Coordinates of N, CA and C in Angstrom, one line a residue:
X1 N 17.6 1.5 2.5 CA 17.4 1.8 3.8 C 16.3 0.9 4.4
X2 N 16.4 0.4 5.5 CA 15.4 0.0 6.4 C 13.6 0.4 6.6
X3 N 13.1 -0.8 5.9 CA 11.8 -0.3 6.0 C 11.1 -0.1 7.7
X4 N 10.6 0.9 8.2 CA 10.0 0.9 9.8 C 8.2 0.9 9.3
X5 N 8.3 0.0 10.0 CA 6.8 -0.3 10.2 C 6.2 1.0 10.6
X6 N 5.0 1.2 10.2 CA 3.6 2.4 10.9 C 3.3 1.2 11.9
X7 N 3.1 0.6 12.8 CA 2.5 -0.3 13.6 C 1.2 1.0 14.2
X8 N 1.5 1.3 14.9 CA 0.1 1.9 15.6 C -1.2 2.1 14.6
X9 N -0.7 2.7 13.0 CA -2.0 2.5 12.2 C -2.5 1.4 12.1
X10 N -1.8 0.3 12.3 CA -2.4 -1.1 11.9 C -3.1 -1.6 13.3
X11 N -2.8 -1.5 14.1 CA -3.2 -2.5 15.1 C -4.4 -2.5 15.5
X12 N -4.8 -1.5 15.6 CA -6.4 -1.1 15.5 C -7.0 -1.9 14.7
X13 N -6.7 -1.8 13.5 CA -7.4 -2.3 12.3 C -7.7 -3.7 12.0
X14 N -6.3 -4.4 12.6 CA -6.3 -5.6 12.7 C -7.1 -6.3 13.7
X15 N -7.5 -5.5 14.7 CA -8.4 -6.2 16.2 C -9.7 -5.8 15.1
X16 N -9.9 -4.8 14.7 CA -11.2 -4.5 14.4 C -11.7 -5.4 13.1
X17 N -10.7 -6.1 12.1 CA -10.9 -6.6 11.5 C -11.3 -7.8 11.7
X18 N -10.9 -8.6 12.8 CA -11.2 -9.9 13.3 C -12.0 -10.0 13.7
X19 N -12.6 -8.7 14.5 CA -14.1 -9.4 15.1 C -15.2 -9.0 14.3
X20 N -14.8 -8.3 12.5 CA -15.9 -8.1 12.2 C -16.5 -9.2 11.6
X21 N -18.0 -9.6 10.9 CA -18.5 -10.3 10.5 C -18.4 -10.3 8.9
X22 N -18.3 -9.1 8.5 CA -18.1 -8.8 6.9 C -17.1 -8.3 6.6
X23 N -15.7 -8.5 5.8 CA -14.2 -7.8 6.0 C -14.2 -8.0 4.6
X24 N -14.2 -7.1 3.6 CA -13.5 -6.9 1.6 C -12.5 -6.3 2.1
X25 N -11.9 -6.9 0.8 CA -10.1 -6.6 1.3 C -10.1 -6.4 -0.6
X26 N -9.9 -5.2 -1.0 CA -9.1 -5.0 -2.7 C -7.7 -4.8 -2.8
X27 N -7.2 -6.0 -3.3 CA -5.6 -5.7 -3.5 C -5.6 -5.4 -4.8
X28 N -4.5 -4.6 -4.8 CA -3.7 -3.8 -6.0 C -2.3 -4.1 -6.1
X29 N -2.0 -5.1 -6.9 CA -0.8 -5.2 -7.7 C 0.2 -4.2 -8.9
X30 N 0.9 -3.9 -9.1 CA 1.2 -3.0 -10.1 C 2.8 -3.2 -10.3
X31 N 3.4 -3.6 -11.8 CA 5.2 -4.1 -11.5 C 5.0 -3.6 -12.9
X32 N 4.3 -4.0 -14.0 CA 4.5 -4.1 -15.3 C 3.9 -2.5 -16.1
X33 N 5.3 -1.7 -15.3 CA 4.8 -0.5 -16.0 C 5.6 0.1 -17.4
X34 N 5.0 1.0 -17.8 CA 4.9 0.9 -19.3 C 6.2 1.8 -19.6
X35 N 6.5 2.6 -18.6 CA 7.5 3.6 -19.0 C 8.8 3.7 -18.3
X36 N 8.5 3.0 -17.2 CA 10.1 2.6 -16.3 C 10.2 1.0 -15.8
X37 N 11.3 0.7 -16.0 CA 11.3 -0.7 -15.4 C 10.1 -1.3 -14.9
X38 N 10.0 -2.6 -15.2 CA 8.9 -3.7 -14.2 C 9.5 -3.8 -12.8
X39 N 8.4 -3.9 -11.9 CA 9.0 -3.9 -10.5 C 9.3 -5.6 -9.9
X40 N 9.7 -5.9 -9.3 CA 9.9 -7.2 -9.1 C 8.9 -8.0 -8.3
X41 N 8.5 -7.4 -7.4 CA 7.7 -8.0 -6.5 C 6.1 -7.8 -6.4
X42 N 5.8 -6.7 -6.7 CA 3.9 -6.2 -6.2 C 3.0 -7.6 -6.5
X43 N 3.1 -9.0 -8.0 CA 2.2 -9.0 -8.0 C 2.6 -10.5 -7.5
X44 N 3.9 -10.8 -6.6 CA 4.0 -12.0 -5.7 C 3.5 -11.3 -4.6
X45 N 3.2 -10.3 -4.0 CA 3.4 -9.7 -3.2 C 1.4 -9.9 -2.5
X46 N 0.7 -9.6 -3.9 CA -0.5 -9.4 -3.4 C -1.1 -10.6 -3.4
X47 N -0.3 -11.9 -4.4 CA -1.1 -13.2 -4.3 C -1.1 -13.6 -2.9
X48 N 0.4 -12.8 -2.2 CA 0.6 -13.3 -1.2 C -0.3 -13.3 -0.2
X49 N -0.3 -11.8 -0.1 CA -1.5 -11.3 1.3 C -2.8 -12.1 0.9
X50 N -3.1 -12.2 -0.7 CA -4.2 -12.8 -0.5 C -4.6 -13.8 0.6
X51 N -4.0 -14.6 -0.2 CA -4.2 -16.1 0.7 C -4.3 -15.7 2.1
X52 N -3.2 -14.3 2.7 CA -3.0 -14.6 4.6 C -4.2 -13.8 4.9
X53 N -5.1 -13.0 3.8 CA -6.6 -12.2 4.2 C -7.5 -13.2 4.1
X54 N -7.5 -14.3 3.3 CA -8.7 -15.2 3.1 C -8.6 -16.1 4.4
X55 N -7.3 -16.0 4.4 CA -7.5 -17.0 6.3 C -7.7 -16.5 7.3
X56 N -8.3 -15.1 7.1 CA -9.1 -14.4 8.3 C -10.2 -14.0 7.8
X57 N -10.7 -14.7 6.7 CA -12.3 -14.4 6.3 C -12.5 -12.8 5.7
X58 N -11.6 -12.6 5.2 CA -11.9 -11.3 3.9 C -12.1 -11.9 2.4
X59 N -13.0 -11.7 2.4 CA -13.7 -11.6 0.7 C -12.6 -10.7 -0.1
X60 N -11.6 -10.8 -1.0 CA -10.7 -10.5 -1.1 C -11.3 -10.6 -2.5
X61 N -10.6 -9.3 -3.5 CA -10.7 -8.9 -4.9 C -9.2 -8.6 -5.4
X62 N -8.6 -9.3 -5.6 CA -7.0 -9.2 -6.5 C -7.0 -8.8 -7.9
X63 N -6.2 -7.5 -8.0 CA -6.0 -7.0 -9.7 C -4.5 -6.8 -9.9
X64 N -3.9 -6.8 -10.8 CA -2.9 -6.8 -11.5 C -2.8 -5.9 -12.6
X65 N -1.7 -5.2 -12.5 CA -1.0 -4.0 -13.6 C -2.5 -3.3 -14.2
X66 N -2.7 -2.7 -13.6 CA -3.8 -1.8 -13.7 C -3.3 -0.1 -14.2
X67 N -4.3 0.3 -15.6 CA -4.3 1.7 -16.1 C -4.7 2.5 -15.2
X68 N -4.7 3.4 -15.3 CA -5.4 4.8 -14.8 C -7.1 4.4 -14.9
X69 N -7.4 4.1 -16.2 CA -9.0 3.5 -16.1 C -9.2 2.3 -15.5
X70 N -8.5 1.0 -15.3 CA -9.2 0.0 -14.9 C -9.0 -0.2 -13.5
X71 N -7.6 0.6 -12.6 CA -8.1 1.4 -11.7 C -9.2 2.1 -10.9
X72 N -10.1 2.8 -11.8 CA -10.9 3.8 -11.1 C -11.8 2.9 -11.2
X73 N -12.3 1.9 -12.7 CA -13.5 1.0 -12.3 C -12.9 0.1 -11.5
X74 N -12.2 -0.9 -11.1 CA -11.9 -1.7 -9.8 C -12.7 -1.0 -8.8
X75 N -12.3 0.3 -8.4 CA -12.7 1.4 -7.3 C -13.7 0.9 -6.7
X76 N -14.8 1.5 -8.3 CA -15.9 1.8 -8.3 C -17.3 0.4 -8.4
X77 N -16.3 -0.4 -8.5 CA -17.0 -1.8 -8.3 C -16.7 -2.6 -7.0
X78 N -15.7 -2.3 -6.5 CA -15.3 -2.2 -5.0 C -16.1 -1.6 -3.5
X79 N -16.4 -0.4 -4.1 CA -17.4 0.8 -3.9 C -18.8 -0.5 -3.1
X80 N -19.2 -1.0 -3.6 CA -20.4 -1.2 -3.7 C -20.3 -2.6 -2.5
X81 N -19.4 -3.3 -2.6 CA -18.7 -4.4 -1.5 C -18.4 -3.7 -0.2
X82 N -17.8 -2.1 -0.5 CA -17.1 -1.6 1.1 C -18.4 -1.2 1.8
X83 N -19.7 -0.7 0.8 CA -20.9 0.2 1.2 C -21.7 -1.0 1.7
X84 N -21.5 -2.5 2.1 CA -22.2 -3.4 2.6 C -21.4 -3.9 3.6
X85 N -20.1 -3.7 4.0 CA -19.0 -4.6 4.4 C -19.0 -3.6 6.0
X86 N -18.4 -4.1 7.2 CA -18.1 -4.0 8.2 C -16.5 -3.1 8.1
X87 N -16.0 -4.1 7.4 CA -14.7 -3.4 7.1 C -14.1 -3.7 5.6
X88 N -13.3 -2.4 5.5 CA -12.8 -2.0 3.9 C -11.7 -1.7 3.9
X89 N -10.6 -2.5 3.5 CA -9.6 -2.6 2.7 C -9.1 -2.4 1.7
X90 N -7.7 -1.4 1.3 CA -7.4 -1.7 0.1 C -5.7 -1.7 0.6
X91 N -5.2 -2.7 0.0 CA -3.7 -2.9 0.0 C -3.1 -2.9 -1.4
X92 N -2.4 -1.9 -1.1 CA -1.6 -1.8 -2.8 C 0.3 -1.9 -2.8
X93 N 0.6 -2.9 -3.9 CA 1.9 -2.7 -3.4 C 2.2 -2.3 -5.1
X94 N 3.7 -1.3 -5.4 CA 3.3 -0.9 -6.7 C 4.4 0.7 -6.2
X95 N 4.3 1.2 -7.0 CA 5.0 2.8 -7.1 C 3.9 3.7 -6.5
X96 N 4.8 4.4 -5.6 CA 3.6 5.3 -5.0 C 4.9 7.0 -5.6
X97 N 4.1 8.1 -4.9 CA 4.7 9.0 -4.8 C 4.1 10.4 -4.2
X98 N 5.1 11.1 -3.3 CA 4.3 12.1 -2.7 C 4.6 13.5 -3.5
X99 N 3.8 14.6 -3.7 CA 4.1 15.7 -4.5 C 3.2 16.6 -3.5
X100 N 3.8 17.4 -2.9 CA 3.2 18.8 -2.1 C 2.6 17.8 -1.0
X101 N 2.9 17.3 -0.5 CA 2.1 16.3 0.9 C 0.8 15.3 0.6
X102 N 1.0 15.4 -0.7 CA -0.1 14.5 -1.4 C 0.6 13.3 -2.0
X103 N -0.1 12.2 -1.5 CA 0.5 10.9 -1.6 C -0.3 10.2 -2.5
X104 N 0.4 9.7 -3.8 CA -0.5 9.0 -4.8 C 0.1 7.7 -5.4
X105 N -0.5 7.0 -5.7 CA -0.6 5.5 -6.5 C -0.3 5.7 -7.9
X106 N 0.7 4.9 -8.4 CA 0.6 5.0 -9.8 C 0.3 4.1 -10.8
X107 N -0.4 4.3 -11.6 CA -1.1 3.3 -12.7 C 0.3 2.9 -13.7
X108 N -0.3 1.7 -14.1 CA 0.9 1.1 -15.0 C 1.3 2.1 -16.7
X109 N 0.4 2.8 -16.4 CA 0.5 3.7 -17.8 C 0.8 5.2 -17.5
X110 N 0.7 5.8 -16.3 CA 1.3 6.2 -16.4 C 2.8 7.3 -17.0
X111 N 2.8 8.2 -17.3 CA 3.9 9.2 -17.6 C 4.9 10.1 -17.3
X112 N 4.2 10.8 -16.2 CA 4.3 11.4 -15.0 C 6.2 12.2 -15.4
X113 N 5.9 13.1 -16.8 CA 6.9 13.7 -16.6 C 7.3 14.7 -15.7
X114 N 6.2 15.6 -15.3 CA 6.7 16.7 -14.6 C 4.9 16.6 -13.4
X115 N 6.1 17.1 -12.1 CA 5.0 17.0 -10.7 C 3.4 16.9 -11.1
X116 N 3.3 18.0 -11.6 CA 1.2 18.5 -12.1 C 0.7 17.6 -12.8
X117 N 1.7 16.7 -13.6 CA 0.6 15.3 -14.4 C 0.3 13.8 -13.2
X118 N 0.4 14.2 -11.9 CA 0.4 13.6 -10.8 C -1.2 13.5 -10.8
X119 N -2.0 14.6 -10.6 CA -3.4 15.0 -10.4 C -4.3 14.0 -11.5
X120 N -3.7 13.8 -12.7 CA -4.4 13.3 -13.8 C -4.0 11.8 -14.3
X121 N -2.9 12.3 -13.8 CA -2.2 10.3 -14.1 C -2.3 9.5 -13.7
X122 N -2.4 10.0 -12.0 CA -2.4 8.8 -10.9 C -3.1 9.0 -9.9
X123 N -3.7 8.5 -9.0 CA -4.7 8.3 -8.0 C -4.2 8.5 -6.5
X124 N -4.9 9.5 -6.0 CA -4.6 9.9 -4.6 C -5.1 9.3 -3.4
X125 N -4.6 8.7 -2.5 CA -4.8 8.1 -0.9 C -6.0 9.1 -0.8
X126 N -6.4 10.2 -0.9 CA -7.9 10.4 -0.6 C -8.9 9.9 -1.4
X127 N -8.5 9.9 -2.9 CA -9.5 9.5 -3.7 C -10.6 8.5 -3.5
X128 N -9.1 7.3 -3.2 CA -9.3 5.9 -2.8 C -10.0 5.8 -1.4
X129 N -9.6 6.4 -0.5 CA -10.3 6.2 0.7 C -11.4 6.4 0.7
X130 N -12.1 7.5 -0.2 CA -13.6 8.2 -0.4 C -14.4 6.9 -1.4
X131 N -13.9 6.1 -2.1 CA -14.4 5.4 -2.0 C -14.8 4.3 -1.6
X132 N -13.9 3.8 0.0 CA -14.2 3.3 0.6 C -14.5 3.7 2.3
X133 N -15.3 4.7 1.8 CA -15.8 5.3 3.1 C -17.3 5.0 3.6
X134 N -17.9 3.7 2.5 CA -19.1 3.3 3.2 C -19.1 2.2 4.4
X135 N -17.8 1.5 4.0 CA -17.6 0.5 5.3 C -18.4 1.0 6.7
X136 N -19.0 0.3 7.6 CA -19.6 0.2 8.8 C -18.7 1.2 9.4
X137 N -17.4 0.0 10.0 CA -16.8 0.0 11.3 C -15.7 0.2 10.8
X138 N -14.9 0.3 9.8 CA -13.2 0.0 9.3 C -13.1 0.5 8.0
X139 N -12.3 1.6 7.5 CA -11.6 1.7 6.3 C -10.2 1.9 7.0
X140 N -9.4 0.7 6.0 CA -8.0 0.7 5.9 C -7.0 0.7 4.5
X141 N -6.0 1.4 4.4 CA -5.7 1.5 3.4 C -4.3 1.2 4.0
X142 N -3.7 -0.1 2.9 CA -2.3 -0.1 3.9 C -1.3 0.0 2.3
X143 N 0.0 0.2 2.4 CA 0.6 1.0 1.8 C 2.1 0.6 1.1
X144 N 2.1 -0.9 0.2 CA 3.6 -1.0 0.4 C 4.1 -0.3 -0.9
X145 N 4.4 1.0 -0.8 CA 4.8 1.2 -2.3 C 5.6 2.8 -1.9
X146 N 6.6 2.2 -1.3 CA 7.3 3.4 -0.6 C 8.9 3.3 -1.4
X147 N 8.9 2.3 -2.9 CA 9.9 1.9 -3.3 C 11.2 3.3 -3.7
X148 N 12.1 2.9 -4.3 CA 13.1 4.0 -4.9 C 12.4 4.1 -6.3
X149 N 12.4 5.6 -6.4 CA 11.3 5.5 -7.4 C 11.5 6.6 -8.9
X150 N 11.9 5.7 -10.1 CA 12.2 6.2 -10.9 C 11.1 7.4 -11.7
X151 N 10.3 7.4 -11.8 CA 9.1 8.8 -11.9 C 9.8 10.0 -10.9
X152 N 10.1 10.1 -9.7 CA 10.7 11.1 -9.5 C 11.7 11.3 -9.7
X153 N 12.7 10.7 -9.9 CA 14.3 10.8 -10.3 C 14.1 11.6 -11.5
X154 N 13.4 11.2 -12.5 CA 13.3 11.7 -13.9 C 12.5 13.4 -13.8
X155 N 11.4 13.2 -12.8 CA 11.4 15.1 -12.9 C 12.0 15.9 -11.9
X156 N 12.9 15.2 -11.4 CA 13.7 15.9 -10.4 C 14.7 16.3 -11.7
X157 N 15.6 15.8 -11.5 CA 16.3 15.5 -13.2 C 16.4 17.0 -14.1
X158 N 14.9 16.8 -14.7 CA 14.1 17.5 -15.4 C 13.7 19.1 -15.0
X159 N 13.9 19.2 -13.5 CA 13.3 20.3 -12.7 C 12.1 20.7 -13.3
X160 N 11.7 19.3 -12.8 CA 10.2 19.6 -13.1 C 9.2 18.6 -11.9
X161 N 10.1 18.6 -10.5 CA 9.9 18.0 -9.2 C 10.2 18.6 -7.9
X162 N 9.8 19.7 -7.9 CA 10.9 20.5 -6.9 C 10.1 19.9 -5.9
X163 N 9.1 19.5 -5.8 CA 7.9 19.2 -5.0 C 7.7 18.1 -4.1
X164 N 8.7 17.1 -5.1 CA 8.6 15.6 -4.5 C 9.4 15.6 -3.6
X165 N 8.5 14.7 -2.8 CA 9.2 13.7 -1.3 C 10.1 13.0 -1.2
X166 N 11.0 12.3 -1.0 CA 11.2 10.7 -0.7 C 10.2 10.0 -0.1
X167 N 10.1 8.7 -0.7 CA 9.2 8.2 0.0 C 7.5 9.0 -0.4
X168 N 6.9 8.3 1.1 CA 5.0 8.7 1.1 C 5.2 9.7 2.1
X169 N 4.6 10.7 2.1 CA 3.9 11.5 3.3 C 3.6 11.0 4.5
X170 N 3.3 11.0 5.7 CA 2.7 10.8 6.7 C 1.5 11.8 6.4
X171 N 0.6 11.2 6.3 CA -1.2 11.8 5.8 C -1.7 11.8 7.4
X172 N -2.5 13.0 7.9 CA -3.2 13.0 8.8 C -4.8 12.8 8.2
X173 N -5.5 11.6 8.3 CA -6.5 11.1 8.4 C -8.0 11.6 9.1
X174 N -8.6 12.7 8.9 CA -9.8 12.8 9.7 C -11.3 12.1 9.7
X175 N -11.2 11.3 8.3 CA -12.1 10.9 8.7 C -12.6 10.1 9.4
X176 N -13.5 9.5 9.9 CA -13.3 8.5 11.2 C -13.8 7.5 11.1
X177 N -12.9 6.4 11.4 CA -12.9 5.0 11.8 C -11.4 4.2 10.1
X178 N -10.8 5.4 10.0 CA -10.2 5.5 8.7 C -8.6 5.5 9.5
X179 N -7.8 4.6 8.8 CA -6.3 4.2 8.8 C -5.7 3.9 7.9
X180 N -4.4 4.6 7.5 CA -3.4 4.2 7.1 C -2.1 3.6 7.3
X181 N -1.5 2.7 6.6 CA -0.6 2.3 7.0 C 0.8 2.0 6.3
X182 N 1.5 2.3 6.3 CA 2.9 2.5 5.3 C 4.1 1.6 6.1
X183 N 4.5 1.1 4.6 CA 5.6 0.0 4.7 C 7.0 0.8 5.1
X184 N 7.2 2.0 5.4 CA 8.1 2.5 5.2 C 7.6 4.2 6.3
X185 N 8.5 4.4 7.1 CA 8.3 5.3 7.8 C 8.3 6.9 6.6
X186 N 7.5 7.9 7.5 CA 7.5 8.9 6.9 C 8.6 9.6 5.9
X187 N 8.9 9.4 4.4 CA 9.8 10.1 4.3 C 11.0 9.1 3.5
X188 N 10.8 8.0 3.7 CA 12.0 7.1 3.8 C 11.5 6.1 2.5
X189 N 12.0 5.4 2.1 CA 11.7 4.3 0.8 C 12.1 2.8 1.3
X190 N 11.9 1.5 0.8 CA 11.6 0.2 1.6 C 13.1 -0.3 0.3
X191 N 13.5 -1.3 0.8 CA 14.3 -1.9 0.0 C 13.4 -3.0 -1.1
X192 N 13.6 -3.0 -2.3 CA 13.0 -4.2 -3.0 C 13.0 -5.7 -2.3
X193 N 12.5 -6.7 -2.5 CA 13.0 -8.0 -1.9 C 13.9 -8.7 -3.4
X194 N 14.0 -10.2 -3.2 CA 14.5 -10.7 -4.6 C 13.5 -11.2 -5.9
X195 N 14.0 -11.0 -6.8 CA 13.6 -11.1 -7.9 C 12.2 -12.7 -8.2
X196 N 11.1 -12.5 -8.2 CA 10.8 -13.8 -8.1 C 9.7 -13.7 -6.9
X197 N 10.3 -13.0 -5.8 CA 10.2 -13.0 -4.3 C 9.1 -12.1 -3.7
X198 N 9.4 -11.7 -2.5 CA 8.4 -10.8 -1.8 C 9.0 -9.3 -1.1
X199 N 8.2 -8.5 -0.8 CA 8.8 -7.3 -0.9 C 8.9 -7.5 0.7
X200 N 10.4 -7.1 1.3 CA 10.1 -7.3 3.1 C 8.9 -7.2 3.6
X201 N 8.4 -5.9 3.1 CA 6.9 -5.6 4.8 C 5.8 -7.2 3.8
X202 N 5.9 -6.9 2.7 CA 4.5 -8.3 2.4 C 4.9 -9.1 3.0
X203 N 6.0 -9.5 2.9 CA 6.7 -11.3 3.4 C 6.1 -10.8 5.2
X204 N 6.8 -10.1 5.6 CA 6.8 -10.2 7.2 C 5.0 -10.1 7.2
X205 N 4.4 -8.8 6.7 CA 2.9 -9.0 7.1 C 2.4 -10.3 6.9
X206 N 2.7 -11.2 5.9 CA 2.0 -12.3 5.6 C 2.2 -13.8 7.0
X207 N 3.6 -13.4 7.0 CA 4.7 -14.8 8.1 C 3.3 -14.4 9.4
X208 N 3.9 -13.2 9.7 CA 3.2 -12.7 11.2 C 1.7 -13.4 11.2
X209 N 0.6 -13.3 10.2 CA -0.5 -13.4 9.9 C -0.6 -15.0 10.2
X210 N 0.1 -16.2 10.0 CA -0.1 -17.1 9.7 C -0.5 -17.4 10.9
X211 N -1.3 -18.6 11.2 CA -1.7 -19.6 12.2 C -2.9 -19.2 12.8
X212 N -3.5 -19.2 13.6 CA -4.7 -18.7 14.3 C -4.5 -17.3 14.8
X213 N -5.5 -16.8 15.3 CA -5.5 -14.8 15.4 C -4.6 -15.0 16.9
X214 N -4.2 -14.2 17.2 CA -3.7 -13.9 18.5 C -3.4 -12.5 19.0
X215 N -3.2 -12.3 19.9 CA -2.9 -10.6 20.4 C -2.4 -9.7 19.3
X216 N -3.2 -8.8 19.1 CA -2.5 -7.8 17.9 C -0.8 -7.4 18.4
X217 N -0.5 -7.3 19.5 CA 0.5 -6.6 20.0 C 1.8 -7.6 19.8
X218 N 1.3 -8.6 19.8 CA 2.4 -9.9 19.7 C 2.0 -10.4 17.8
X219 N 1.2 -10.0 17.6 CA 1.1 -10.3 15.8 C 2.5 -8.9 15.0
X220 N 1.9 -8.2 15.4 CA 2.9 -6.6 14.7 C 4.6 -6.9 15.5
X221 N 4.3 -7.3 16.9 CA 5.6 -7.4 17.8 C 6.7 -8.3 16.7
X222 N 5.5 -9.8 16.1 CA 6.1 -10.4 15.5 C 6.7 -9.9 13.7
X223 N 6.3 -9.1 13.3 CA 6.1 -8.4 12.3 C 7.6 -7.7 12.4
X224 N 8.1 -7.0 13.4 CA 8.9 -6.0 14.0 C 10.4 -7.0 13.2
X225 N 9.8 -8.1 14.4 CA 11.0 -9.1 14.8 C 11.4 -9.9 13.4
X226 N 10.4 -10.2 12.5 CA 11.2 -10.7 11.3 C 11.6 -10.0 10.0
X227 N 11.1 -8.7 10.3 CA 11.7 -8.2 9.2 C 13.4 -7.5 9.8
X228 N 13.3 -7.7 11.2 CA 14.6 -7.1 11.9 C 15.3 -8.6 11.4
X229 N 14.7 -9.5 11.7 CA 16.0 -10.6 11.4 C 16.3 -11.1 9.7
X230 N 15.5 -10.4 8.9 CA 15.3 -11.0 7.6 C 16.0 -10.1 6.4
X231 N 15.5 -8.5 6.7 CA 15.9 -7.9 6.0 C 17.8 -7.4 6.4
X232 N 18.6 -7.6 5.1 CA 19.9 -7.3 5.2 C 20.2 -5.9 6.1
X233 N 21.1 -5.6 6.6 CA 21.4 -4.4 7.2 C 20.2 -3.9 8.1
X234 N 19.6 -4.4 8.7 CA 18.3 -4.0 9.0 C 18.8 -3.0 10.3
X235 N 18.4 -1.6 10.8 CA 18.4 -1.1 12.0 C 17.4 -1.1 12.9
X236 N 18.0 -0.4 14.3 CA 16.8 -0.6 15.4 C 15.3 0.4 14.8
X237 N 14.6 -0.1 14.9 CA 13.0 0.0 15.2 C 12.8 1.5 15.8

């Protein structure tokens, strides 16, 4: 199915990111997991954005196939970059999964036989955002990990999933000056890209990003328009 952009979480972020003076950006790669298939794309995915963050002057931290522990310390040494920074970033692309409206990240070690080993195996979109809630002006957490996703298949299976989503939640965000952003509309899962390759929303976030800054509305506009011409079977918007 057709990945749909979140555009209105991003757009903000992206004006506000450009004019800041200090932008950390922590990417999270994650393909090489231990207990279901390797994924194909996350860690072409995050060299990718790298590069299109560093050409807008984000101090950028890239990790790859991360536990449950070297996860939380990344965080926590992150932590200390967002608590000086204007704006704070984390982009993760990787297996996500929602369980009771709670939207979480999953570590490469991971197990996650039944729903409740969610809380302890893998890391939740609030967790992460609390630790980057010293940023100034901007915490953003953007989100490509809306894949088809064998951890719930298996405790669905198992009836030991009654709980799970498709897809990520749509999270309502109170804290303020805080956004999210999802490769994949509420509910719905992103198609993989090819093998080798990039996952649709990275490739299109990256293309759009390229050349000098320009109107956010014509940067995402362009975001819309190439994953509509790029991705197979793609529908309207």
């Amino acid at each position: 199915m057709l990945t749909r952009l979140i555009i209105a979480a991003i757009l903000l972020a992206y004006a506000s990111a450009a004019q800041a003076a200090d932008k950390v950006a922590l990417l999270i790669g994650n393909a090489a997991y231990s207990n279901v298939s390797t994924l194909a794309n996350p860690l072409n995915d995050v060299r990718l954005i790298e590069a299109s963050l560093q050409s807008h002057g984000f101090d950028v931290t890239r990790i790859e196939d991360q536990t449950l522990t070297q996860m939380n310390r990344a965080l926590r040494a992150f932590r200390a970059k967002a608590d000086a920074a204007d704006v704070a970033m984390v982009y993760y692309a990787g297996h996500g999964i929602e369980i009771g409206g709670v939207n979480y990240l999953i570590p490469t070690d991971a197990e996650l036989t039944d729903e409740r080993d969610a809380s302890v195996e893998a890391l939740s979109t609030t967790a992460i955002l609390r630790q980057i809630s010293g940023a100034a002006r901007l915490k953003l957490m953007v989100l490509d990990a809306c894949r088809d996703n064998p951890f719930a298949k298996r405790m669905i299976r198992a009836k030991r999933g009654r709980n799970i989503g498709r897809g990520l939640a749509r999270t309502t965000v109170t804290a303020p000056d805080t956004l999210i952003a999802y490769a994949a509309a509420a509910g719905e899962v992103t198609p993989d890209g090819p093998a080798g390759g990039n996952s649709p929303f990275s490739a299109a976030f990256a293309k759009a990003m390229r050349g000098p800054q320009r109107d956010v509305r014509r940067l995402f506009g362009a975001v819309r328009d190439i994953m509509r011409a790029e991705v197979i079977g793609a529908e309207p918007f």
